[in-house]
Coordinates of C-alpha atoms and ligand atoms in Angstrom, one line a residue:
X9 CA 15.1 -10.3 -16.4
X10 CA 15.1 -14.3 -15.9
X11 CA 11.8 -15.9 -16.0
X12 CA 10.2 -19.2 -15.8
X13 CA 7.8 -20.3 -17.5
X14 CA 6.4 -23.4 -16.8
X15 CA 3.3 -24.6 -18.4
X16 CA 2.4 -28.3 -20.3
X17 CA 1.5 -26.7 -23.7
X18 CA 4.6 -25.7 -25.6
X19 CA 2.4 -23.2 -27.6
X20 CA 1.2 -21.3 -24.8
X21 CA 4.8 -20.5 -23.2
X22 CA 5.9 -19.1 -27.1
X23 CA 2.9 -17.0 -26.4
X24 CA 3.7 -15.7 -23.5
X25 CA 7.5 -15.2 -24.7
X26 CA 6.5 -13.7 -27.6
X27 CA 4.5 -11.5 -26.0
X28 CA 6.5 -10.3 -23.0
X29 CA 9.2 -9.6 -25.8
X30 CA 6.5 -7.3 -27.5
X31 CA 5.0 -5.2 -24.4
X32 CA 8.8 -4.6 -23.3
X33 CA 11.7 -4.5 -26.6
X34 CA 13.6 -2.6 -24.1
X35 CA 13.9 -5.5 -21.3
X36 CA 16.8 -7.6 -22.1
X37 CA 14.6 -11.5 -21.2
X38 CA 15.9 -14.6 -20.3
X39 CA 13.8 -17.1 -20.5
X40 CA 13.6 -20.6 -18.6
X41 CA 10.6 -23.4 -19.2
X42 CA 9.8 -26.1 -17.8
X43 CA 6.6 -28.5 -18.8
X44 CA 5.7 -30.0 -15.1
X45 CA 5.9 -28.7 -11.8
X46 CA 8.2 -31.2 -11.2
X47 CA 10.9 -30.1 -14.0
X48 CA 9.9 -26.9 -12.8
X49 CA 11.1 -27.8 -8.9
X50 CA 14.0 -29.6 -10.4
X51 CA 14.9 -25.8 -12.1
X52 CA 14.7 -24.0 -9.1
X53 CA 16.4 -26.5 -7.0
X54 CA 19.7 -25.9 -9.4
X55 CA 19.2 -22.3 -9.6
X56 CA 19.6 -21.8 -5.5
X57 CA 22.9 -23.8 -6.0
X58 CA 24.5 -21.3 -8.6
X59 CA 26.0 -18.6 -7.0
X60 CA 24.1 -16.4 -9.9
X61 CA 21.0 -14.6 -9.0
X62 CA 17.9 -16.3 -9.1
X63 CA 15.0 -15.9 -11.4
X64 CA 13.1 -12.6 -11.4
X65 CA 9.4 -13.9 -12.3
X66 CA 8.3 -17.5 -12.4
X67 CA 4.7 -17.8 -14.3
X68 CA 2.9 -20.7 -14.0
X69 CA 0.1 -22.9 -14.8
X70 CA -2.2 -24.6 -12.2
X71 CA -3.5 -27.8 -13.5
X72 CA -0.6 -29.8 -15.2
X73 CA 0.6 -33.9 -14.9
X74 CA 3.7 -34.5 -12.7
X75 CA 3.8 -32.2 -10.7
X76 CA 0.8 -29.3 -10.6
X77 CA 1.4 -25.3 -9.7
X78 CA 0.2 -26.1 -6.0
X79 CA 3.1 -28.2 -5.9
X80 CA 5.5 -25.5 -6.5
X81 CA 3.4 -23.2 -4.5
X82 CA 4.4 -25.9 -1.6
X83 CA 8.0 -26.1 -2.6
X84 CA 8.3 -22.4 -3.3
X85 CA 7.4 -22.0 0.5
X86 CA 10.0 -23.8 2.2
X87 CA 13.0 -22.5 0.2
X88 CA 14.8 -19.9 -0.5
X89 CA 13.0 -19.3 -3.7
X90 CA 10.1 -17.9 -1.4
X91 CA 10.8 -14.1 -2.5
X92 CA 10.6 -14.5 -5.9
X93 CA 7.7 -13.0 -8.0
X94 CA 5.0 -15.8 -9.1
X95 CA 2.4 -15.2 -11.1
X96 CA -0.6 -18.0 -11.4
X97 CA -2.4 -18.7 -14.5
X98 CA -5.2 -20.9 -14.6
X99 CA -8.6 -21.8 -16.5
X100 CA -10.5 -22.3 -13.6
X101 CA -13.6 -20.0 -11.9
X102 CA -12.8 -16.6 -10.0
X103 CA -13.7 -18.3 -7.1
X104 CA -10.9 -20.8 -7.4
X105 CA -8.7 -18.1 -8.6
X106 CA -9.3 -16.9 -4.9
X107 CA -9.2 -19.6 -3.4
X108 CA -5.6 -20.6 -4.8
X109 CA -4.6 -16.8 -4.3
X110 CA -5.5 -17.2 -0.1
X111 CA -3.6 -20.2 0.3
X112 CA -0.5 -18.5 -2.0
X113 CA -0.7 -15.6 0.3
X114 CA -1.1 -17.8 3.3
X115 CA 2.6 -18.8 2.9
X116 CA 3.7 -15.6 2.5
X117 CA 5.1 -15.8 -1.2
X118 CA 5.7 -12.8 -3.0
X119 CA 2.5 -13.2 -5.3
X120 CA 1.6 -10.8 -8.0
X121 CA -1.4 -12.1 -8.8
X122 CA -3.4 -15.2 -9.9
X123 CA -5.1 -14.9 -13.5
X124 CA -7.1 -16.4 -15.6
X125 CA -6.0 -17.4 -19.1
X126 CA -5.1 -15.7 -21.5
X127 CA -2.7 -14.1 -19.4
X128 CA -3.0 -10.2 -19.6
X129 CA 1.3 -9.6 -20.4
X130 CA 0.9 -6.0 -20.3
X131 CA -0.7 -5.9 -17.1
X132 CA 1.4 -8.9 -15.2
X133 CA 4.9 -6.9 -16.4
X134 CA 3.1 -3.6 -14.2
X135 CA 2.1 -5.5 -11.6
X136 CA 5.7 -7.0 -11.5
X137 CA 7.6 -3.8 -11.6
X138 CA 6.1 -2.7 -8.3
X139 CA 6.6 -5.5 -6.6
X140 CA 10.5 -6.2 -7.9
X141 CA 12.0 -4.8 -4.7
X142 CA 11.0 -7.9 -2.7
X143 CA 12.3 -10.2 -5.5
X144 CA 16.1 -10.3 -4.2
X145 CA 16.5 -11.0 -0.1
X146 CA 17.5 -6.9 1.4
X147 CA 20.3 -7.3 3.4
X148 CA 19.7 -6.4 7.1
X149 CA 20.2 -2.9 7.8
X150 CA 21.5 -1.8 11.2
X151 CA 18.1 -1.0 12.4
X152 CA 17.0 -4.4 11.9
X153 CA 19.6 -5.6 13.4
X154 CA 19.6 -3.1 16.3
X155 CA 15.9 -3.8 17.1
X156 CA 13.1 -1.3 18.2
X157 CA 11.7 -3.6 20.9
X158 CA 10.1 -2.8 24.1
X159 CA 12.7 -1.6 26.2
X160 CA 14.3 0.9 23.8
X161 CA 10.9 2.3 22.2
X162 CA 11.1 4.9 24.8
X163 CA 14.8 6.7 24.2
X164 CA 14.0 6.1 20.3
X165 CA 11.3 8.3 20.4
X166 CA 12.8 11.6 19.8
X167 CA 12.8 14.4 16.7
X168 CA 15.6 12.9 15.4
X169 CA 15.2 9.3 15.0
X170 CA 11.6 9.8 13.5
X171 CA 11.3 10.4 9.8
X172 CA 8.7 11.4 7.6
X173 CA 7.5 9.9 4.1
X174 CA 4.2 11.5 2.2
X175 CA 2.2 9.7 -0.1
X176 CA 0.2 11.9 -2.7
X177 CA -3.7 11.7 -3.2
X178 CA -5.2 12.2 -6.2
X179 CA -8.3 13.5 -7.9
X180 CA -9.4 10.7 -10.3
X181 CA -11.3 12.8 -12.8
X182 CA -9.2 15.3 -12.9
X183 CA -5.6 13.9 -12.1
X184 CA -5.0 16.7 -9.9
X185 CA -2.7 16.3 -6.6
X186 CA -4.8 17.2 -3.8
X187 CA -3.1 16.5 -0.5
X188 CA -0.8 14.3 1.1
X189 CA -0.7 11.2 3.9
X190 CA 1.7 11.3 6.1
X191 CA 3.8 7.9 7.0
X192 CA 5.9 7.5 9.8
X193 CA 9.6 5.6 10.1
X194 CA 12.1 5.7 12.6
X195 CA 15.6 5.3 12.0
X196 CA 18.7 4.6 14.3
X197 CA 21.7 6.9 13.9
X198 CA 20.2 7.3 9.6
X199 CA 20.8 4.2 8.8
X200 CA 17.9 2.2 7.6
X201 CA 14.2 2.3 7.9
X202 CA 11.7 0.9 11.1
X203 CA 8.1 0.3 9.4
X204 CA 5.3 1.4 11.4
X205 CA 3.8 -2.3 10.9
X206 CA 7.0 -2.8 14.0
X207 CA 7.0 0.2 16.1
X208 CA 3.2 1.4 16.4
X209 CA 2.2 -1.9 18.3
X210 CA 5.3 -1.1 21.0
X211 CA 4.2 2.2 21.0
X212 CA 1.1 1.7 21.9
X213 CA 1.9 -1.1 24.5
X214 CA 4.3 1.6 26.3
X215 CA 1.8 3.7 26.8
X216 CA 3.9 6.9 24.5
X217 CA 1.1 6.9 21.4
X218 CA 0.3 10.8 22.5
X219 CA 3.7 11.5 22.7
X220 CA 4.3 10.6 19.2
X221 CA 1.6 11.8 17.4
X222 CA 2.6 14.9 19.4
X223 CA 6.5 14.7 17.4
X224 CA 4.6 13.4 14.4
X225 CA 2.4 16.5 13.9
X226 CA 4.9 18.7 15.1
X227 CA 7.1 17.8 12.6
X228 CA 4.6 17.3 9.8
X229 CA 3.3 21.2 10.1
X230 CA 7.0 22.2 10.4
X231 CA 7.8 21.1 6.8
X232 CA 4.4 22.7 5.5
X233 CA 5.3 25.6 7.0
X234 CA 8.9 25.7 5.7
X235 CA 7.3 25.2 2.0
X236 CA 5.0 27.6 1.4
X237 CA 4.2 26.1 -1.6
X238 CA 2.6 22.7 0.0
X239 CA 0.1 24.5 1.8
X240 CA -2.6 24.2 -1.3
X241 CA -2.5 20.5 -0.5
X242 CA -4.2 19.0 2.5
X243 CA -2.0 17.4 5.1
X244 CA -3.5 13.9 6.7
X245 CA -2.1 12.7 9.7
X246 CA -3.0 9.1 11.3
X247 CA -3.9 8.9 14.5
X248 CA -5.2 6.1 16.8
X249 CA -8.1 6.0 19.0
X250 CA -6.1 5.3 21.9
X251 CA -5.1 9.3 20.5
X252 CA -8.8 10.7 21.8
X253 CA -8.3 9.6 24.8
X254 CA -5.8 12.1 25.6
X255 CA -7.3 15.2 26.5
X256 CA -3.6 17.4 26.6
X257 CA -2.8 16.3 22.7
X258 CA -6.6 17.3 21.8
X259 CA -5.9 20.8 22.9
X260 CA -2.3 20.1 21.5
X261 CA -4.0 19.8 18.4
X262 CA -6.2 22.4 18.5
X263 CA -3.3 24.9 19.0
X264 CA -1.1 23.8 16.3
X265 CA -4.0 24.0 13.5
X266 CA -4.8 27.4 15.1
X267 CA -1.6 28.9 14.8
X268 CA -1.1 27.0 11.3
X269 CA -4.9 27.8 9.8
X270 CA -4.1 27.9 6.2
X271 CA -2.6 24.3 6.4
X272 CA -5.7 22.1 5.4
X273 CA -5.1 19.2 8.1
X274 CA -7.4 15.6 8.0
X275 CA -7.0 13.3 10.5
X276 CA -7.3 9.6 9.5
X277 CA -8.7 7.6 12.4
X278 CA -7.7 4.2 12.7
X279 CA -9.6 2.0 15.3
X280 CA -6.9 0.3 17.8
X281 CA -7.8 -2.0 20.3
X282 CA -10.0 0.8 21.9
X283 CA -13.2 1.4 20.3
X284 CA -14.1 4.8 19.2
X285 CA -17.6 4.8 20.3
X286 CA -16.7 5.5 24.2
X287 CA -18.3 8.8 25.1
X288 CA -14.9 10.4 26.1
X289 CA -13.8 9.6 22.2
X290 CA -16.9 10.8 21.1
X291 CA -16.5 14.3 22.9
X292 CA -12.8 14.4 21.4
X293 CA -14.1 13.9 17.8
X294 CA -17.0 16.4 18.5
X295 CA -14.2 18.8 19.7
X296 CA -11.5 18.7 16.8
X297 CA -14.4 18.7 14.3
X298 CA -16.0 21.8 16.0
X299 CA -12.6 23.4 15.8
X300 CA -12.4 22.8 11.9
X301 CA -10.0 19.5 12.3
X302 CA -12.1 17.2 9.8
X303 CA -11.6 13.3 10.3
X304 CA -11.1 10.7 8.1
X305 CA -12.3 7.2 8.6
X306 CA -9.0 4.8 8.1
X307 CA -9.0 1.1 6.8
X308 CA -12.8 1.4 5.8
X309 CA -14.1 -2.2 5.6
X310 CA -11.6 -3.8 8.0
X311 CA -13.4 -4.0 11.2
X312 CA -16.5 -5.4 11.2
X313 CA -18.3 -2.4 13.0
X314 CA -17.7 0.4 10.6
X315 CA -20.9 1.4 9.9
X316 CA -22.1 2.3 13.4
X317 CA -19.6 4.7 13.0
X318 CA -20.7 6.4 9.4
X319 CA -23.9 6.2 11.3
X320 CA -22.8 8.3 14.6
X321 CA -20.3 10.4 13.5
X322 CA -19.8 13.4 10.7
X323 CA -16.6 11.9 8.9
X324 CA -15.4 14.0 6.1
X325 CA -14.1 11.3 4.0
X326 CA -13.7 7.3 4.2
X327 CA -10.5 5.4 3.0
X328 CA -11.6 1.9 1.5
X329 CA -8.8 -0.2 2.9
X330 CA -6.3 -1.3 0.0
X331 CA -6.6 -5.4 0.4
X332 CA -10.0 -4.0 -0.9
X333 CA -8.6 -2.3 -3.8
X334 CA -5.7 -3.4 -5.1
X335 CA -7.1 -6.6 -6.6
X336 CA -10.1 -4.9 -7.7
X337 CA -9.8 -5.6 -11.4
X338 CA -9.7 -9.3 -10.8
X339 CA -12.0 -10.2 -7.6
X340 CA -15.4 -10.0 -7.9
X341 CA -15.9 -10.0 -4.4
X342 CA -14.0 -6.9 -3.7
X343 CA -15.7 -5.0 -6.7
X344 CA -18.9 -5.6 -4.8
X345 CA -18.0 -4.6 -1.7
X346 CA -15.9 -1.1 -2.9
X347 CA -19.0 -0.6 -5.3
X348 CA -21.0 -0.6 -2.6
X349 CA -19.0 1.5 0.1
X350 CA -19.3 4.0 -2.5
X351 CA -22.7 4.1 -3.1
X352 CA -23.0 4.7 0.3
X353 CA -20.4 7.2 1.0
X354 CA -22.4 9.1 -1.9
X355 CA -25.7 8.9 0.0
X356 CA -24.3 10.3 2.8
X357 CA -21.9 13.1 1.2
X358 CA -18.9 11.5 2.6
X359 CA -15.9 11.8 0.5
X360 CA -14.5 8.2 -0.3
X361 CA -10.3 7.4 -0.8
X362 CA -9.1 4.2 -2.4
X363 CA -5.9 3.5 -0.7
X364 CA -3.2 0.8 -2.7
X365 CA -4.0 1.9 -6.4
X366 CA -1.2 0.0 -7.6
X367 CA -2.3 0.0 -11.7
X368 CA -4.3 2.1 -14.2
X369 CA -6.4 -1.0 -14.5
X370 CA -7.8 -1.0 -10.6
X371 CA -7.5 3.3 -11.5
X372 CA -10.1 3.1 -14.4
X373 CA -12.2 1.3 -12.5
X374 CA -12.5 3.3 -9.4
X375 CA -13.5 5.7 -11.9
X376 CA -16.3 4.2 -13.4
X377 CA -17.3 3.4 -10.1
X378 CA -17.5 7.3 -9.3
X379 CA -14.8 7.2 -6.4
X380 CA -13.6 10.9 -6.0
X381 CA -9.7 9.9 -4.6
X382 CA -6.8 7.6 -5.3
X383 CA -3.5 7.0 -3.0
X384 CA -1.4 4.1 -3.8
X385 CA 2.1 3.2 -5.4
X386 CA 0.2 3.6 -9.2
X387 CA 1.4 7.3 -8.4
X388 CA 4.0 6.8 -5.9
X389 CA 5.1 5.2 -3.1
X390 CA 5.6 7.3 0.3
X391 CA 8.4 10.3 -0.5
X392 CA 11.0 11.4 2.0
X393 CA 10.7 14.7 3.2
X394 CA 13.5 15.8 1.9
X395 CA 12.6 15.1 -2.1
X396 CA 8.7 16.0 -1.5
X397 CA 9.2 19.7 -3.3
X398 CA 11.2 17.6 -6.1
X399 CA 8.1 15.5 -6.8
X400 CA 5.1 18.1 -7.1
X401 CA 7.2 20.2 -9.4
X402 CA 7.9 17.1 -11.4
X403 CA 4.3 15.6 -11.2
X404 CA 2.7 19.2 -11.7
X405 CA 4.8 19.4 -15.1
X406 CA 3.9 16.4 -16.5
X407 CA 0.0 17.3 -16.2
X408 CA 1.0 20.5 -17.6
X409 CA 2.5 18.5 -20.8
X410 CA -0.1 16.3 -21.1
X411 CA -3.0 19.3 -21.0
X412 CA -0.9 20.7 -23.5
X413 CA -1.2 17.8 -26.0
X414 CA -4.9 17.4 -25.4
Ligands
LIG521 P1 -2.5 3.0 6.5 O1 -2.9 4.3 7.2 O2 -3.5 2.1 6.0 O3 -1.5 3.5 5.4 C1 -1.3 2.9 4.1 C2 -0.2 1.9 4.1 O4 -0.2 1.3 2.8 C3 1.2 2.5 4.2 O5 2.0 1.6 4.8 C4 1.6 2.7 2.8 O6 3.0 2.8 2.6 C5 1.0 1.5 2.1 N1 0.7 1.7 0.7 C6 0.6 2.8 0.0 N2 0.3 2.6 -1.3 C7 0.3 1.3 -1.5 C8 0.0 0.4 -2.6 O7 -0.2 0.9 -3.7 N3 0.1 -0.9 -2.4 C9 0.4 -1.4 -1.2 N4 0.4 -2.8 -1.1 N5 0.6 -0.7 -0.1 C10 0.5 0.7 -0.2 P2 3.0 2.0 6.0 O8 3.7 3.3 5.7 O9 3.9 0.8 6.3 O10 2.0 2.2 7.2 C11 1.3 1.2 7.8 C12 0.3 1.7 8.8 O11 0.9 2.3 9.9 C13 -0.6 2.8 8.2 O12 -1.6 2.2 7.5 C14 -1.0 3.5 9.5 O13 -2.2 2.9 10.0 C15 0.1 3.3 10.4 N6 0.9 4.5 10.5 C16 1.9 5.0 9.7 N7 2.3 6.2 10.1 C17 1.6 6.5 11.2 C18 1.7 7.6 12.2 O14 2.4 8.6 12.0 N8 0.8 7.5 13.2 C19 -0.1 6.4 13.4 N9 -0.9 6.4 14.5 N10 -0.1 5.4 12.5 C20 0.7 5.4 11.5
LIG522 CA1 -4.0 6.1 6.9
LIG523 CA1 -5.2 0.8 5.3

């Protein structure tokens, strides 16, 4: 692993050598310094020359002479070296912190985190490890190349162009898997993956929404069904509000969790450009709730009129929205306002879900925060279909192990 360390105190990057070397003996390290940002600049200008890889982490400090880390931040963003992993380390406030972690992420660089010194090793080299995938450019794959765009969205909506991940949620207190989220990509001809964050908005503009969640749920009760095994574990499917509007995939709905009963299906509601609180998307919650179809309330916190909604309608369970959570540990702001969500949710019996748990740090805290559920890549990232069986047998094991050595 190559990293940079750039800081003007020579005794501060031995300590962060010294003590990335002791949190991981196994990682072979490399390690680069620099005492300016602008010997720092002058490092990554040479590195994009080499044909070598570049580095895997650069940490730096923020206040420094000749050259400061918001000069790097502004040279990171024009190059190439945009995709590596940068961690920030400063003295200043939280509210700086966050102030120097918007602008980062205004740029789009790949930032783990921006922390206030001492540097936390342990938790940085966690934090890292999830986020190595974007360190390296991915080559295009032929769906990216091909394009999902508006005229195609139509004849690429079919069985076998749409694949399904699931992403485990778990019981806090007890570790305990307890259902499932299920995540939508399409694929051209198998080879490589279409994000939803691409294909839902030209779904939606074509008008074909219904008919996806239609192939969505269809083929997310199929694979319950074909594994007996999953059916202790509740199934959540997203839907948009655009969704209740459709009266035929209501009762579409309605049939499928009829004739599948003793598969525990959620709904996870996610507000669109239509709002929910038109009468006619009223009626259609009323209806799937009346017919045993609870709903969750999706990206809790995002849109700025989510509690008329708590207010109007029985939700079964809230999902705090994970630019709430994944930070938690570290912004203050965020503590408050996931605190407080759950204080609520508890005063109105509503189950609450913290989606992007990313480390046992942001985990622990949920916990003494009493929050019942946890989704996020802490415990895995979405699973393909195919290796879902794989994973519970493996996941159910290791709790098994470690009740064993309690
Ligand atoms: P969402 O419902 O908020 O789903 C959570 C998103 O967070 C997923 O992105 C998931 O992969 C990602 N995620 C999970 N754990 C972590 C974590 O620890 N850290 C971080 N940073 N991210 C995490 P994905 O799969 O790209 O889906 C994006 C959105 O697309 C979903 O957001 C959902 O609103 C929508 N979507 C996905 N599948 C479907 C579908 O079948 N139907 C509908 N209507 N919408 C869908
Ligand atoms: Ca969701
Ligand atoms: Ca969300």
């Amino acid at each position: 692993m190559k990293i940079l360390i750039v800081d003007d105190q020579t005794f501060i990057r031995e300590a962060i050598k010294s003590e990335l070397v002791g949190v991981d003996p196994l990682q072979s390290f490399i390690f680069f310094e620099a005492d300016c940002g602008n010997s720092a600049i002058a490092l990554l200008e040479q590195s994009t020359l080499n044909t070598e890889p570049e580095f895997d982490l650069i940490i730096t400090d923020l206040k420094m002479e000749n050259g400061d880390g918001l000069a790097i931040i502004n040279y990171m963003a024009t190059t190439k070296s945009k995709n590596i992993p940068l961690v920030i380390v400063s003295s200043s406030d939280q509210r700086t912190l966050d102030l120097i972690g918007n602008i980062t992420n205004s740029f789009n660089l790949n930032l783990v985190g921006v922390f206030q010194k001492p540097l936390n090793v342990n938790e940085v080299l966690t934090l890292v490890k999830t986020k190595q995938f974007l360190a390296h450019e991915v080559p295009e794959s032929k769906a990216e190349q091909t394009n999902c765009n508006s005229a195609n969205i139509a004849s690429l909506l079919n069985e076998d162009n749409l694949f399904l991940c699931y992403q485990p949620k778990v019981d806090i207190k007890s570790n305990k898997l307890i259902g499932f989220e299920v995540l939508s990509r399409l694929t051209i001809q198998g080879d490589g993956f279409i994000y939803p964050d691409k294909f839902i908005p030209l779904i939606e503009q074509a008008g074909l929404n219904c008919q996806f969640t239609r192939l969505v749920v269809d083929q997310a009760i199929s694979h319950w069904q074909l594994f007996p095994a999953l059916k202790q574990y509740g199934l959540s499917i997203n839907i948009s509000a655009s969704d209740l509007l459709s009266e035929e995939l209501i009762n579409h709905l309605i049939a499928k969790h009829l004739a599948a009963s003793d598969i525990q299906l959620m709904l996870e509601l996610t507000e669109s450009q239509h709002t929910i609180n038109q009468e006619r998307s009223l009626q259609a919650i009323a209806k799937l709730i009346i017919n045993d179809i609870p709903i969750s309330l999706d990206d809790f916190g995002k849109s700025y009129s989510t509690f008329d909604r708590l207010d109007s309608i029985p939700f079964e369970e809230i999902k705090i929205d994970k630019d709430f959570v994944s930070d938690l540990d570290f912004n203050l702001q965020h503590q408050a306002i996931v605190e407080s969500t759950i204080a609520l949710a508890k005063k109105l019996n509503v189950k609450v879900v913290a989606e992007g748990v990313e480390t046992l740090g942001v985990l622990n805290r949920l916990q003494l925060l009493g929050c019942h559920t946890a989704q996020g890549y802490y415990f895995s990232p979405p699973i393909e279909g195919r290796y879902l069986m794989t994973w519970v047998n493996d996941y159910n094991q290791q709790g098994e192990v470690k009740n064993a050595n309690h």
